Amino acid sequence: MIALKIEDLKLFTSSLFVGDVFDQFLVKEAVITTFNTFTIDGAIRPGYYSGEELEEMKNGQLSSWAMVKPFCFSLIKGKRLPVSFQIILQMSQEGTEGFLASRQLPFAPDQVKGLYMNIRYEEDKLTCVTGTSVSVFTLDKALDEEWDQAAKGFLKHHSIPFMEE
């Protein structure tokens, strides 16, 4: 787990809320504080969708950031900055499987519960904290280290400047 201080707040928030840079991630949770605090649980309610719609989404149990992003953006747009926001993004199951295979990590896909990017804005400071969750006990930190490197590579690939805290 590493904390990355985002150096260009405008570029990052534009990439997050307007662009499609983060659209492949799933939303675990989003909490946005403006004049009220708004909490979005990313869990999909299957009864809301038809079977066909659920199959088309292919995201499993969480909404994609692309689906939730317009609602989050509507909460923060305007003349005033939000007081704070915290968005927990998770790599999709397909993305996790590809990540494990490409890095040749000794975990089965069902052992990795999540690869996370925790985005937090408060007091004019934006940080991105990486995280992993596994269902087995391990002293091996290779998954954490590889995910940390992948997160830094992701930001660099999208020309988002950061400093490791």
Short mmCIF file of N, CA and C in Angstrom, two decimals:
data_model
loop_
_atom_site.label_atom_id
_atom_site.label_comp_id
_atom_site.label_asym_id
_atom_site.label_seq_id
_atom_site.Cartn_x
_atom_site.Cartn_y
_atom_site.Cartn_z
N MET A 1 0.85 -1.17 0.00
CA MET A 1 0.00 0.00 0.00
C MET A 1 0.89 1.23 0.00
N ILE A 2 0.59 2.14 -0.93
CA ILE A 2 1.31 3.40 -0.98
C ILE A 2 0.31 4.55 -1.11
N ALA A 3 0.73 5.71 -0.66
CA ALA A 3 -0.08 6.93 -0.82
C ALA A 3 0.61 7.81 -1.85
N LEU A 4 -0.14 8.20 -2.85
CA LEU A 4 0.39 9.05 -3.91
C LEU A 4 -0.32 10.40 -3.84
N LYS A 5 0.44 11.45 -3.64
CA LYS A 5 -0.12 12.81 -3.62
C LYS A 5 -0.21 13.29 -5.06
N ILE A 6 -1.41 13.62 -5.48
CA ILE A 6 -1.64 14.09 -6.84
C ILE A 6 -1.25 15.56 -6.92
N GLU A 7 -0.38 15.88 -7.85
CA GLU A 7 0.16 17.23 -7.95
C GLU A 7 -0.68 18.17 -8.80
N ASP A 8 -1.43 17.66 -9.76
CA ASP A 8 -2.27 18.49 -10.63
C ASP A 8 -3.73 18.12 -10.37
N LEU A 9 -4.33 18.81 -9.43
CA LEU A 9 -5.69 18.52 -9.00
C LEU A 9 -6.69 18.65 -10.15
N LYS A 10 -6.55 19.70 -10.94
CA LYS A 10 -7.49 19.94 -12.03
C LYS A 10 -7.41 18.83 -13.09
N LEU A 11 -6.21 18.44 -13.46
CA LEU A 11 -6.04 17.37 -14.45
C LEU A 11 -6.62 16.05 -13.93
N PHE A 12 -6.32 15.72 -12.68
CA PHE A 12 -6.80 14.46 -12.13
C PHE A 12 -8.33 14.44 -12.05
N THR A 13 -8.92 15.52 -11.50
CA THR A 13 -10.38 15.51 -11.36
C THR A 13 -11.07 15.53 -12.71
N SER A 14 -10.47 16.19 -13.69
CA SER A 14 -11.03 16.16 -15.04
C SER A 14 -10.97 14.74 -15.61
N SER A 15 -9.84 14.08 -15.40
CA SER A 15 -9.69 12.68 -15.86
C SER A 15 -10.68 11.76 -15.16
N LEU A 16 -10.92 12.03 -13.89
CA LEU A 16 -11.81 11.18 -13.09
C LEU A 16 -13.28 11.41 -13.42
N PHE A 17 -13.70 12.69 -13.42
CA PHE A 17 -15.13 13.00 -13.53
C PHE A 17 -15.62 13.30 -14.94
N VAL A 18 -14.72 13.68 -15.85
CA VAL A 18 -15.14 14.05 -17.21
C VAL A 18 -14.62 13.05 -18.24
N GLY A 19 -13.34 12.71 -18.14
CA GLY A 19 -12.74 11.80 -19.10
C GLY A 19 -13.11 10.35 -18.83
N ASP A 20 -12.49 9.46 -19.59
CA ASP A 20 -12.79 8.04 -19.46
C ASP A 20 -11.62 7.24 -18.86
N VAL A 21 -10.66 7.93 -18.27
CA VAL A 21 -9.44 7.29 -17.76
C VAL A 21 -9.74 6.20 -16.74
N PHE A 22 -10.70 6.41 -15.87
CA PHE A 22 -10.98 5.47 -14.78
C PHE A 22 -12.21 4.61 -15.04
N ASP A 23 -12.79 4.70 -16.23
CA ASP A 23 -14.06 4.04 -16.52
C ASP A 23 -14.02 2.51 -16.40
N GLN A 24 -12.86 1.89 -16.55
CA GLN A 24 -12.80 0.43 -16.48
C GLN A 24 -12.88 -0.09 -15.04
N PHE A 25 -12.75 0.80 -14.06
CA PHE A 25 -12.82 0.38 -12.66
C PHE A 25 -14.27 0.23 -12.21
N LEU A 26 -14.44 -0.51 -11.13
CA LEU A 26 -15.74 -0.66 -10.48
C LEU A 26 -15.77 0.25 -9.26
N VAL A 27 -16.96 0.59 -8.81
CA VAL A 27 -17.12 1.47 -7.65
C VAL A 27 -17.48 0.65 -6.43
N LYS A 28 -16.62 0.65 -5.47
CA LYS A 28 -16.92 0.01 -4.18
C LYS A 28 -17.77 0.97 -3.34
N GLU A 29 -17.35 2.25 -3.33
CA GLU A 29 -18.08 3.25 -2.57
C GLU A 29 -17.64 4.64 -3.01
N ALA A 30 -18.56 5.58 -2.92
CA ALA A 30 -18.23 6.99 -3.17
C ALA A 30 -18.95 7.82 -2.11
N VAL A 31 -18.21 8.71 -1.46
CA VAL A 31 -18.78 9.61 -0.46
C VAL A 31 -18.35 11.02 -0.86
N ILE A 32 -19.34 11.86 -1.13
CA ILE A 32 -19.07 13.22 -1.59
C ILE A 32 -19.76 14.18 -0.63
N THR A 33 -18.98 15.14 -0.12
CA THR A 33 -19.52 16.13 0.80
C THR A 33 -19.48 17.50 0.14
N THR A 34 -20.68 18.07 -0.02
CA THR A 34 -20.83 19.44 -0.49
C THR A 34 -21.68 20.13 0.58
N PHE A 35 -22.91 20.50 0.28
CA PHE A 35 -23.81 21.06 1.29
C PHE A 35 -24.41 19.97 2.17
N ASN A 36 -24.33 18.73 1.74
CA ASN A 36 -24.69 17.52 2.46
C ASN A 36 -23.64 16.48 2.15
N THR A 37 -23.70 15.37 2.83
CA THR A 37 -22.84 14.24 2.49
C THR A 37 -23.68 13.21 1.75
N PHE A 38 -23.19 12.84 0.57
CA PHE A 38 -23.88 11.88 -0.27
C PHE A 38 -23.04 10.61 -0.32
N THR A 39 -23.66 9.48 -0.05
CA THR A 39 -22.96 8.21 -0.05
C THR A 39 -23.56 7.30 -1.11
N ILE A 40 -22.68 6.77 -1.94
CA ILE A 40 -23.11 5.84 -3.00
C ILE A 40 -22.45 4.50 -2.73
N ASP A 41 -23.27 3.50 -2.55
CA ASP A 41 -22.80 2.13 -2.40
C ASP A 41 -22.78 1.55 -3.81
N GLY A 42 -21.64 1.08 -4.26
CA GLY A 42 -21.51 0.60 -5.63
C GLY A 42 -22.17 -0.73 -5.91
N ALA A 43 -22.76 -1.36 -4.89
CA ALA A 43 -23.36 -2.69 -5.07
C ALA A 43 -24.58 -2.62 -5.99
N ILE A 44 -24.59 -3.47 -7.00
CA ILE A 44 -25.70 -3.56 -7.93
C ILE A 44 -26.86 -4.29 -7.26
N ARG A 45 -28.04 -3.76 -7.43
CA ARG A 45 -29.27 -4.40 -6.93
C ARG A 45 -29.86 -5.19 -8.08
N PRO A 46 -29.66 -6.52 -8.10
CA PRO A 46 -30.07 -7.33 -9.26
C PRO A 46 -31.55 -7.22 -9.62
N GLY A 47 -32.41 -7.00 -8.64
CA GLY A 47 -33.84 -6.91 -8.90
C GLY A 47 -34.21 -5.71 -9.75
N TYR A 48 -33.34 -4.74 -9.85
CA TYR A 48 -33.61 -3.54 -10.64
C TYR A 48 -33.47 -3.81 -12.13
N TYR A 49 -32.61 -4.74 -12.50
CA TYR A 49 -32.30 -5.02 -13.90
C TYR A 49 -32.92 -6.33 -14.36
N SER A 50 -33.12 -6.41 -15.67
CA SER A 50 -33.55 -7.68 -16.26
C SER A 50 -32.33 -8.59 -16.35
N GLY A 51 -32.56 -9.87 -16.57
CA GLY A 51 -31.47 -10.83 -16.73
C GLY A 51 -30.55 -10.46 -17.87
N GLU A 52 -31.14 -9.99 -18.98
CA GLU A 52 -30.35 -9.58 -20.13
C GLU A 52 -29.45 -8.38 -19.79
N GLU A 53 -30.00 -7.41 -19.08
CA GLU A 53 -29.22 -6.23 -18.71
C GLU A 53 -28.06 -6.61 -17.79
N LEU A 54 -28.32 -7.51 -16.87
CA LEU A 54 -27.26 -7.95 -15.96
C LEU A 54 -26.14 -8.65 -16.72
N GLU A 55 -26.51 -9.47 -17.71
CA GLU A 55 -25.49 -10.15 -18.51
C GLU A 55 -24.68 -9.17 -19.34
N GLU A 56 -25.32 -8.14 -19.86
CA GLU A 56 -24.62 -7.13 -20.66
C GLU A 56 -23.61 -6.36 -19.83
N MET A 57 -23.93 -6.11 -18.57
CA MET A 57 -23.03 -5.34 -17.71
C MET A 57 -21.75 -6.09 -17.39
N LYS A 58 -21.83 -7.38 -17.19
CA LYS A 58 -20.67 -8.23 -16.95
C LYS A 58 -19.76 -7.75 -15.81
N ASN A 59 -20.27 -6.93 -14.92
CA ASN A 59 -19.45 -6.40 -13.84
C ASN A 59 -19.60 -7.17 -12.54
N GLY A 60 -20.52 -8.11 -12.52
CA GLY A 60 -20.72 -8.85 -11.30
C GLY A 60 -21.57 -8.08 -10.32
N GLN A 61 -21.00 -7.79 -9.17
CA GLN A 61 -21.79 -7.22 -8.08
C GLN A 61 -21.62 -5.72 -7.90
N LEU A 62 -20.71 -5.09 -8.64
CA LEU A 62 -20.46 -3.66 -8.48
C LEU A 62 -20.72 -2.89 -9.77
N SER A 63 -21.17 -1.65 -9.63
CA SER A 63 -21.37 -0.77 -10.78
C SER A 63 -20.02 -0.30 -11.31
N SER A 64 -19.96 -0.05 -12.59
CA SER A 64 -18.74 0.51 -13.16
C SER A 64 -18.67 1.99 -12.82
N TRP A 65 -17.46 2.53 -12.82
CA TRP A 65 -17.30 3.97 -12.60
C TRP A 65 -18.00 4.73 -13.73
N ALA A 66 -17.99 4.21 -14.94
CA ALA A 66 -18.65 4.88 -16.06
C ALA A 66 -20.15 5.07 -15.78
N MET A 67 -20.77 4.13 -15.09
CA MET A 67 -22.19 4.23 -14.76
C MET A 67 -22.46 5.26 -13.66
N VAL A 68 -21.59 5.32 -12.67
CA VAL A 68 -21.80 6.15 -11.48
C VAL A 68 -21.25 7.57 -11.65
N LYS A 69 -20.25 7.70 -12.51
CA LYS A 69 -19.54 8.98 -12.69
C LYS A 69 -20.46 10.17 -12.94
N PRO A 70 -21.48 10.07 -13.82
CA PRO A 70 -22.33 11.25 -14.06
C PRO A 70 -23.04 11.75 -12.80
N PHE A 71 -23.44 10.83 -11.93
CA PHE A 71 -24.11 11.23 -10.69
C PHE A 71 -23.13 11.93 -9.75
N CYS A 72 -21.92 11.38 -9.66
CA CYS A 72 -20.90 12.00 -8.82
C CYS A 72 -20.52 13.37 -9.35
N PHE A 73 -20.37 13.47 -10.66
CA PHE A 73 -20.01 14.76 -11.26
C PHE A 73 -21.09 15.80 -11.00
N SER A 74 -22.34 15.39 -11.07
CA SER A 74 -23.44 16.34 -10.84
C SER A 74 -23.41 16.89 -9.41
N LEU A 75 -22.85 16.12 -8.49
CA LEU A 75 -22.76 16.57 -7.10
C LEU A 75 -21.63 17.57 -6.87
N ILE A 76 -20.57 17.49 -7.67
CA ILE A 76 -19.41 18.36 -7.41
C ILE A 76 -19.31 19.56 -8.35
N LYS A 77 -20.02 19.53 -9.48
CA LYS A 77 -19.86 20.63 -10.44
C LYS A 77 -20.51 21.90 -9.89
N GLY A 78 -19.97 23.00 -10.32
CA GLY A 78 -20.49 24.29 -9.87
C GLY A 78 -19.34 25.21 -9.51
N LYS A 79 -19.67 26.33 -8.90
CA LYS A 79 -18.67 27.34 -8.58
C LYS A 79 -17.86 26.99 -7.35
N ARG A 80 -18.41 26.21 -6.46
CA ARG A 80 -17.72 25.87 -5.22
C ARG A 80 -17.10 24.48 -5.29
N LEU A 81 -15.93 24.37 -4.72
CA LEU A 81 -15.30 23.05 -4.62
C LEU A 81 -16.04 22.22 -3.57
N PRO A 82 -16.03 20.90 -3.74
CA PRO A 82 -16.63 20.08 -2.68
C PRO A 82 -15.80 20.20 -1.41
N VAL A 83 -16.43 19.97 -0.27
CA VAL A 83 -15.69 19.96 1.00
C VAL A 83 -14.71 18.80 0.98
N SER A 84 -15.20 17.64 0.51
CA SER A 84 -14.35 16.46 0.40
C SER A 84 -15.04 15.42 -0.47
N PHE A 85 -14.24 14.45 -0.91
CA PHE A 85 -14.81 13.26 -1.52
C PHE A 85 -13.84 12.11 -1.33
N GLN A 86 -14.42 10.93 -1.24
CA GLN A 86 -13.64 9.71 -1.18
C GLN A 86 -14.30 8.71 -2.11
N ILE A 87 -13.52 8.19 -3.03
CA ILE A 87 -14.03 7.23 -4.01
C ILE A 87 -13.13 6.01 -3.97
N ILE A 88 -13.72 4.87 -3.71
CA ILE A 88 -12.96 3.62 -3.69
C ILE A 88 -13.28 2.87 -4.97
N LEU A 89 -12.25 2.77 -5.82
CA LEU A 89 -12.39 2.05 -7.09
C LEU A 89 -11.72 0.69 -6.98
N GLN A 90 -12.29 -0.28 -7.65
CA GLN A 90 -11.78 -1.65 -7.62
C GLN A 90 -11.58 -2.14 -9.05
N MET A 91 -10.48 -2.84 -9.27
CA MET A 91 -10.24 -3.46 -10.58
C MET A 91 -11.31 -4.53 -10.81
N SER A 92 -11.79 -4.63 -12.03
CA SER A 92 -12.79 -5.66 -12.37
C SER A 92 -12.17 -7.05 -12.24
N GLN A 93 -13.02 -8.06 -12.22
CA GLN A 93 -12.55 -9.44 -12.13
C GLN A 93 -11.68 -9.80 -13.33
N GLU A 94 -12.12 -9.38 -14.52
CA GLU A 94 -11.32 -9.65 -15.73
C GLU A 94 -9.98 -8.93 -15.66
N GLY A 95 -10.01 -7.69 -15.20
CA GLY A 95 -8.78 -6.92 -15.05
C GLY A 95 -7.83 -7.55 -14.04
N THR A 96 -8.40 -8.04 -12.95
CA THR A 96 -7.60 -8.70 -11.91
C THR A 96 -6.96 -9.97 -12.45
N GLU A 97 -7.73 -10.76 -13.19
CA GLU A 97 -7.19 -11.98 -13.78
C GLU A 97 -6.04 -11.67 -14.74
N GLY A 98 -6.23 -10.65 -15.57
CA GLY A 98 -5.18 -10.25 -16.51
C GLY A 98 -3.95 -9.73 -15.79
N PHE A 99 -4.17 -8.97 -14.72
CA PHE A 99 -3.06 -8.43 -13.92
C PHE A 99 -2.25 -9.57 -13.30
N LEU A 100 -2.93 -10.54 -12.71
CA LEU A 100 -2.23 -11.67 -12.07
C LEU A 100 -1.44 -12.47 -13.11
N ALA A 101 -2.04 -12.69 -14.28
CA ALA A 101 -1.36 -13.46 -15.32
C ALA A 101 -0.15 -12.71 -15.87
N SER A 102 -0.30 -11.42 -16.11
CA SER A 102 0.79 -10.66 -16.71
C SER A 102 1.96 -10.48 -15.74
N ARG A 103 1.68 -10.48 -14.46
CA ARG A 103 2.74 -10.30 -13.45
C ARG A 103 3.24 -11.64 -12.90
N GLN A 104 2.63 -12.71 -13.35
CA GLN A 104 2.99 -14.06 -12.91
C GLN A 104 3.03 -14.18 -11.38
N LEU A 105 1.95 -13.72 -10.75
CA LEU A 105 1.85 -13.75 -9.30
C LEU A 105 1.27 -15.08 -8.83
N PRO A 106 1.70 -15.56 -7.67
CA PRO A 106 1.28 -16.89 -7.21
C PRO A 106 -0.08 -16.91 -6.51
N PHE A 107 -1.06 -16.24 -7.09
CA PHE A 107 -2.41 -16.23 -6.53
C PHE A 107 -3.40 -16.67 -7.59
N ALA A 108 -4.37 -17.46 -7.17
CA ALA A 108 -5.48 -17.79 -8.05
C ALA A 108 -6.42 -16.58 -8.06
N PRO A 109 -7.09 -16.30 -9.17
CA PRO A 109 -7.98 -15.14 -9.23
C PRO A 109 -9.03 -15.11 -8.11
N ASP A 110 -9.53 -16.28 -7.69
CA ASP A 110 -10.54 -16.29 -6.63
C ASP A 110 -9.96 -15.99 -5.25
N GLN A 111 -8.63 -15.98 -5.13
CA GLN A 111 -7.99 -15.62 -3.86
C GLN A 111 -7.83 -14.12 -3.69
N VAL A 112 -7.90 -13.39 -4.79
CA VAL A 112 -7.74 -11.93 -4.74
C VAL A 112 -9.14 -11.31 -4.71
N LYS A 113 -9.50 -10.77 -3.57
CA LYS A 113 -10.83 -10.17 -3.40
C LYS A 113 -10.92 -8.79 -4.02
N GLY A 114 -9.78 -8.09 -4.12
CA GLY A 114 -9.83 -6.77 -4.73
C GLY A 114 -8.47 -6.11 -4.86
N LEU A 115 -8.34 -5.33 -5.94
CA LEU A 115 -7.21 -4.43 -6.15
C LEU A 115 -7.84 -3.04 -6.18
N TYR A 116 -7.46 -2.19 -5.22
CA TYR A 116 -8.16 -0.94 -4.99
C TYR A 116 -7.32 0.30 -5.23
N MET A 117 -8.02 1.37 -5.61
CA MET A 117 -7.48 2.72 -5.62
C MET A 117 -8.45 3.55 -4.78
N ASN A 118 -7.96 4.03 -3.67
CA ASN A 118 -8.77 4.84 -2.76
C ASN A 118 -8.41 6.31 -3.01
N ILE A 119 -9.32 7.04 -3.62
CA ILE A 119 -9.09 8.43 -4.00
C ILE A 119 -9.74 9.32 -2.96
N ARG A 120 -8.94 10.18 -2.35
CA ARG A 120 -9.46 11.03 -1.28
C ARG A 120 -9.07 12.49 -1.51
N TYR A 121 -10.07 13.35 -1.49
CA TYR A 121 -9.85 14.80 -1.58
C TYR A 121 -10.39 15.45 -0.32
N GLU A 122 -9.55 16.22 0.33
CA GLU A 122 -9.99 17.04 1.46
C GLU A 122 -8.92 18.08 1.73
N GLU A 123 -9.37 19.24 2.18
CA GLU A 123 -8.48 20.36 2.49
C GLU A 123 -7.54 20.68 1.33
N ASP A 124 -8.10 20.75 0.13
CA ASP A 124 -7.36 21.09 -1.09
C ASP A 124 -6.21 20.13 -1.40
N LYS A 125 -6.27 18.93 -0.91
CA LYS A 125 -5.24 17.93 -1.14
C LYS A 125 -5.90 16.65 -1.66
N LEU A 126 -5.33 16.08 -2.71
CA LEU A 126 -5.88 14.86 -3.28
C LEU A 126 -4.82 13.76 -3.21
N THR A 127 -5.20 12.64 -2.64
CA THR A 127 -4.29 11.49 -2.58
C THR A 127 -4.97 10.26 -3.14
N CYS A 128 -4.15 9.37 -3.62
CA CYS A 128 -4.61 8.09 -4.14
C CYS A 128 -3.82 7.02 -3.38
N VAL A 129 -4.54 6.21 -2.63
CA VAL A 129 -3.91 5.16 -1.84
C VAL A 129 -4.26 3.81 -2.45
N THR A 130 -3.25 3.00 -2.69
CA THR A 130 -3.48 1.68 -3.26
C THR A 130 -3.82 0.69 -2.15
N GLY A 131 -4.45 -0.40 -2.51
CA GLY A 131 -4.75 -1.43 -1.53
C GLY A 131 -5.09 -2.74 -2.21
N THR A 132 -4.88 -3.81 -1.49
CA THR A 132 -5.23 -5.13 -1.99
C THR A 132 -5.98 -5.89 -0.89
N SER A 133 -6.75 -6.87 -1.29
CA SER A 133 -7.44 -7.73 -0.35
C SER A 133 -7.38 -9.16 -0.89
N VAL A 134 -6.92 -10.07 -0.04
CA VAL A 134 -6.85 -11.48 -0.43
C VAL A 134 -7.59 -12.33 0.58
N SER A 135 -8.02 -13.49 0.16
CA SER A 135 -8.80 -14.38 1.03
C SER A 135 -7.94 -15.43 1.72
N VAL A 136 -6.64 -15.38 1.51
CA VAL A 136 -5.73 -16.34 2.12
C VAL A 136 -4.66 -15.60 2.92
N PHE A 137 -4.14 -16.25 3.94
CA PHE A 137 -3.05 -15.65 4.70
C PHE A 137 -1.75 -15.83 3.92
N THR A 138 -1.02 -14.74 3.81
CA THR A 138 0.27 -14.82 3.13
C THR A 138 1.21 -13.76 3.69
N LEU A 139 2.47 -14.10 3.75
CA LEU A 139 3.50 -13.13 4.11
C LEU A 139 4.12 -12.51 2.86
N ASP A 140 3.77 -13.07 1.72
CA ASP A 140 4.29 -12.61 0.43
C ASP A 140 3.69 -11.24 0.10
N LYS A 141 4.51 -10.26 -0.10
CA LYS A 141 4.08 -8.90 -0.42
C LYS A 141 4.16 -8.59 -1.92
N ALA A 142 4.40 -9.61 -2.74
CA ALA A 142 4.56 -9.40 -4.18
C ALA A 142 3.32 -8.77 -4.80
N LEU A 143 2.14 -9.21 -4.39
CA LEU A 143 0.90 -8.66 -4.95
C LEU A 143 0.81 -7.17 -4.63
N ASP A 144 1.05 -6.80 -3.37
CA ASP A 144 1.00 -5.39 -2.98
C ASP A 144 2.00 -4.57 -3.77
N GLU A 145 3.22 -5.06 -3.87
CA GLU A 145 4.27 -4.33 -4.56
C GLU A 145 3.95 -4.17 -6.05
N GLU A 146 3.46 -5.23 -6.67
CA GLU A 146 3.12 -5.16 -8.10
C GLU A 146 1.94 -4.21 -8.34
N TRP A 147 0.94 -4.24 -7.45
CA TRP A 147 -0.21 -3.35 -7.60
C TRP A 147 0.22 -1.89 -7.40
N ASP A 148 1.10 -1.65 -6.44
CA ASP A 148 1.64 -0.29 -6.23
C ASP A 148 2.33 0.21 -7.50
N GLN A 149 3.16 -0.64 -8.09
CA GLN A 149 3.87 -0.26 -9.32
C GLN A 149 2.89 -0.05 -10.48
N ALA A 150 1.87 -0.89 -10.54
CA ALA A 150 0.88 -0.76 -11.61
C ALA A 150 0.10 0.55 -11.47
N ALA A 151 -0.24 0.93 -10.25
CA ALA A 151 -0.97 2.19 -10.02
C ALA A 151 -0.12 3.38 -10.44
N LYS A 152 1.16 3.36 -10.07
CA LYS A 152 2.06 4.45 -10.48
C LYS A 152 2.20 4.48 -12.00
N GLY A 153 2.32 3.30 -12.61
CA GLY A 153 2.42 3.22 -14.07
C GLY A 153 1.15 3.73 -14.75
N PHE A 154 0.01 3.43 -14.16
CA PHE A 154 -1.28 3.89 -14.69
C PHE A 154 -1.34 5.42 -14.71
N LEU A 155 -0.95 6.04 -13.60
CA LEU A 155 -0.96 7.49 -13.52
C LEU A 155 0.05 8.11 -14.50
N LYS A 156 1.23 7.52 -14.57
CA LYS A 156 2.25 8.02 -15.51
C LYS A 156 1.76 7.89 -16.94
N HIS A 157 1.15 6.75 -17.27
CA HIS A 157 0.63 6.52 -18.62
C HIS A 157 -0.37 7.59 -19.04
N HIS A 158 -1.14 8.07 -18.05
CA HIS A 158 -2.16 9.09 -18.32
C HIS A 158 -1.66 10.50 -18.02
N SER A 159 -0.33 10.62 -17.87
CA SER A 159 0.33 11.93 -17.65
C SER A 159 -0.22 12.68 -16.45
N ILE A 160 -0.53 11.95 -15.39
CA ILE A 160 -1.02 12.57 -14.16
C ILE A 160 0.16 12.62 -13.18
N PRO A 161 0.66 13.82 -12.87
CA PRO A 161 1.82 13.94 -12.00
C PRO A 161 1.46 13.65 -10.53
N PHE A 162 2.37 12.97 -9.85
CA PHE A 162 2.17 12.60 -8.45
C PHE A 162 3.52 12.52 -7.74
N MET A 163 3.43 12.51 -6.42
CA MET A 163 4.61 12.28 -5.58
C MET A 163 4.24 11.20 -4.58
N GLU A 164 5.16 10.31 -4.32
CA GLU A 164 4.91 9.28 -3.32
C GLU A 164 5.10 9.90 -1.94
N GLU A 165 4.12 9.67 -1.07
CA GLU A 165 4.21 10.24 0.29
C GLU A 165 4.89 9.29 1.23
#
